[in-house]
Amino acid sequence: MNYINATKILPEYLIKELQEYVQGDYLYIPVKEGKHKEWGELSGCKAAILTRNKEIIMEYQNGITVDELSEKYFLSTHAIRKILYQK
């Protein structure tokens, strides 16, 4: 989460109004309904995991065993199987 100085983005009248309720503290402003991003979208983690999972599936289809994939990707055999058998 990034903090933004209110004086850089809000009009002065709005800052004065907000100061009636809070001064010198952090104020969280929630995202509008329907504008939330899913986990990992901003950081790129979701895309990286999806790419990794596709590689695991492709390597398995090319003959790499579950145990070998487990060692290569530092995941348990159970986690590899979940990736392989997901719908």
PDB file of C-alpha atoms in Angstrom:
ATOM      1  CA  MET A   1       0.000   0.000   0.000  1.00  0.00           C
ATOM      2  CA  ASN A   2       1.381   3.387  -0.948  1.00  0.00           C
ATOM      3  CA  TYR A   3       0.758   6.532   1.012  1.00  0.00           C
ATOM      4  CA  ILE A   4      -0.023   9.722  -0.854  1.00  0.00           C
ATOM      5  CA  ASN A   5       0.194  13.196   0.621  1.00  0.00           C
ATOM      6  CA  ALA A   6      -3.362  14.537   0.513  1.00  0.00           C
ATOM      7  CA  THR A   7      -2.157  18.050  -0.353  1.00  0.00           C
ATOM      8  CA  LYS A   8      -0.829  16.697  -3.647  1.00  0.00           C
ATOM      9  CA  ILE A   9      -4.154  15.290  -4.877  1.00  0.00           C
ATOM     10  CA  LEU A  10      -7.071  16.767  -2.930  1.00  0.00           C
ATOM     11  CA  PRO A  11      -8.510  20.276  -3.133  1.00  0.00           C
ATOM     12  CA  GLU A  12      -7.858  22.503  -0.113  1.00  0.00           C
ATOM     13  CA  TYR A  13     -11.528  22.651   0.915  1.00  0.00           C
ATOM     14  CA  LEU A  14     -11.673  18.854   1.138  1.00  0.00           C
ATOM     15  CA  ILE A  15      -8.479  18.691   3.213  1.00  0.00           C
ATOM     16  CA  LYS A  16      -9.945  21.221   5.656  1.00  0.00           C
ATOM     17  CA  GLU A  17     -13.127  19.168   5.920  1.00  0.00           C
ATOM     18  CA  LEU A  18     -11.171  15.971   6.571  1.00  0.00           C
ATOM     19  CA  GLN A  19      -9.122  17.772   9.237  1.00  0.00           C
ATOM     20  CA  GLU A  20     -12.344  18.219  11.201  1.00  0.00           C
ATOM     21  CA  TYR A  21     -12.365  14.437  11.684  1.00  0.00           C
ATOM     22  CA  VAL A  22      -8.694  13.398  11.656  1.00  0.00           C
ATOM     23  CA  GLN A  23      -5.359  15.225  11.761  1.00  0.00           C
ATOM     24  CA  GLY A  24      -1.874  13.840  11.257  1.00  0.00           C
ATOM     25  CA  ASP A  25      -3.041  10.216  11.083  1.00  0.00           C
ATOM     26  CA  TYR A  26      -3.266   7.764   8.225  1.00  0.00           C
ATOM     27  CA  LEU A  27      -6.673   7.449   6.623  1.00  0.00           C
ATOM     28  CA  TYR A  28      -7.612   4.391   4.578  1.00  0.00           C
ATOM     29  CA  ILE A  29      -9.992   5.069   1.719  1.00  0.00           C
ATOM     30  CA  PRO A  30     -11.540   1.808   0.510  1.00  0.00           C
ATOM     31  CA  VAL A  31     -11.805   0.878  -3.153  1.00  0.00           C
ATOM     32  CA  LYS A  32     -15.191   1.388  -4.811  1.00  0.00           C
ATOM     33  CA  GLU A  33     -17.447  -1.631  -5.082  1.00  0.00           C
ATOM     34  CA  GLY A  34     -16.499  -3.711  -8.112  1.00  0.00           C
ATOM     35  CA  LYS A  35     -13.073  -2.080  -8.542  1.00  0.00           C
ATOM     36  CA  HIS A  36     -11.098  -4.523  -6.360  1.00  0.00           C
ATOM     37  CA  LYS A  37      -8.183  -6.308  -7.956  1.00  0.00           C
ATOM     38  CA  GLU A  38      -7.726 -10.016  -7.366  1.00  0.00           C
ATOM     39  CA  TRP A  39      -4.819 -11.369  -5.375  1.00  0.00           C
ATOM     40  CA  GLY A  40      -1.504 -11.012  -7.179  1.00  0.00           C
ATOM     41  CA  GLU A  41      -2.708  -8.835 -10.036  1.00  0.00           C
ATOM     42  CA  LEU A  42      -0.755  -5.752  -9.054  1.00  0.00           C
ATOM     43  CA  SER A  43       2.446  -7.530  -8.033  1.00  0.00           C
ATOM     44  CA  GLY A  44       2.474  -9.990 -10.918  1.00  0.00           C
ATOM     45  CA  CYS A  45       2.556 -13.007  -8.579  1.00  0.00           C
ATOM     46  CA  LYS A  46      -0.628 -14.461 -10.014  1.00  0.00           C
ATOM     47  CA  ALA A  47       0.719 -14.383 -13.574  1.00  0.00           C
ATOM     48  CA  ALA A  48       4.044 -15.879 -12.466  1.00  0.00           C
ATOM     49  CA  ILE A  49       2.318 -18.764 -10.689  1.00  0.00           C
ATOM     50  CA  LEU A  50       0.051 -19.442 -13.675  1.00  0.00           C
ATOM     51  CA  THR A  51       3.108 -19.522 -15.959  1.00  0.00           C
ATOM     52  CA  ARG A  52       4.932 -21.858 -13.570  1.00  0.00           C
ATOM     53  CA  ASN A  53       1.910 -24.168 -13.376  1.00  0.00           C
ATOM     54  CA  LYS A  54       1.670 -24.347 -17.181  1.00  0.00           C
ATOM     55  CA  GLU A  55       5.359 -25.285 -17.313  1.00  0.00           C
ATOM     56  CA  ILE A  56       4.804 -28.011 -14.714  1.00  0.00           C
ATOM     57  CA  ILE A  57       1.892 -29.457 -16.704  1.00  0.00           C
ATOM     58  CA  MET A  58       3.852 -29.336 -19.965  1.00  0.00           C
ATOM     59  CA  GLU A  59       6.911 -31.002 -18.411  1.00  0.00           C
ATOM     60  CA  TYR A  60       4.722 -33.718 -16.882  1.00  0.00           C
ATOM     61  CA  GLN A  61       3.140 -34.366 -20.277  1.00  0.00           C
ATOM     62  CA  ASN A  62       6.669 -34.678 -21.699  1.00  0.00           C
ATOM     63  CA  GLY A  63       7.565 -37.446 -19.253  1.00  0.00           C
ATOM     64  CA  ILE A  64       9.008 -35.694 -16.174  1.00  0.00           C
ATOM     65  CA  THR A  65       7.849 -37.502 -13.022  1.00  0.00           C
ATOM     66  CA  VAL A  66       5.991 -35.946 -10.122  1.00  0.00           C
ATOM     67  CA  ASP A  67       9.009 -36.515  -7.867  1.00  0.00           C
ATOM     68  CA  GLU A  68      11.337 -34.775 -10.331  1.00  0.00           C
ATOM     69  CA  LEU A  69       8.956 -31.826 -10.663  1.00  0.00           C
ATOM     70  CA  SER A  70       8.689 -31.640  -6.899  1.00  0.00           C
ATOM     71  CA  GLU A  71      12.470 -31.299  -6.574  1.00  0.00           C
ATOM     72  CA  LYS A  72      12.815 -28.885  -9.490  1.00  0.00           C
ATOM     73  CA  TYR A  73      10.114 -26.466  -8.306  1.00  0.00           C
ATOM     74  CA  PHE A  74      10.637 -26.926  -4.546  1.00  0.00           C
ATOM     75  CA  LEU A  75       7.030 -28.040  -4.071  1.00  0.00           C
ATOM     76  CA  SER A  76       5.619 -31.098  -2.337  1.00  0.00           C
ATOM     77  CA  THR A  77       4.439 -34.007  -4.475  1.00  0.00           C
ATOM     78  CA  HIS A  78       0.954 -33.244  -3.168  1.00  0.00           C
ATOM     79  CA  ALA A  79       1.189 -29.654  -4.491  1.00  0.00           C
ATOM     80  CA  ILE A  80       2.435 -30.900  -7.871  1.00  0.00           C
ATOM     81  CA  ARG A  81      -0.475 -33.333  -8.123  1.00  0.00           C
ATOM     82  CA  LYS A  82      -2.949 -30.547  -7.286  1.00  0.00           C
ATOM     83  CA  ILE A  83      -1.507 -28.486 -10.148  1.00  0.00           C
ATOM     84  CA  LEU A  84      -1.637 -31.432 -12.539  1.00  0.00           C
ATOM     85  CA  TYR A  85      -5.201 -32.424 -11.745  1.00  0.00           C
ATOM     86  CA  GLN A  86      -6.781 -28.978 -11.443  1.00  0.00           C
ATOM     87  CA  LYS A  87      -9.709 -28.247 -13.723  1.00  0.00           C
TER      88      LYS A  87
END
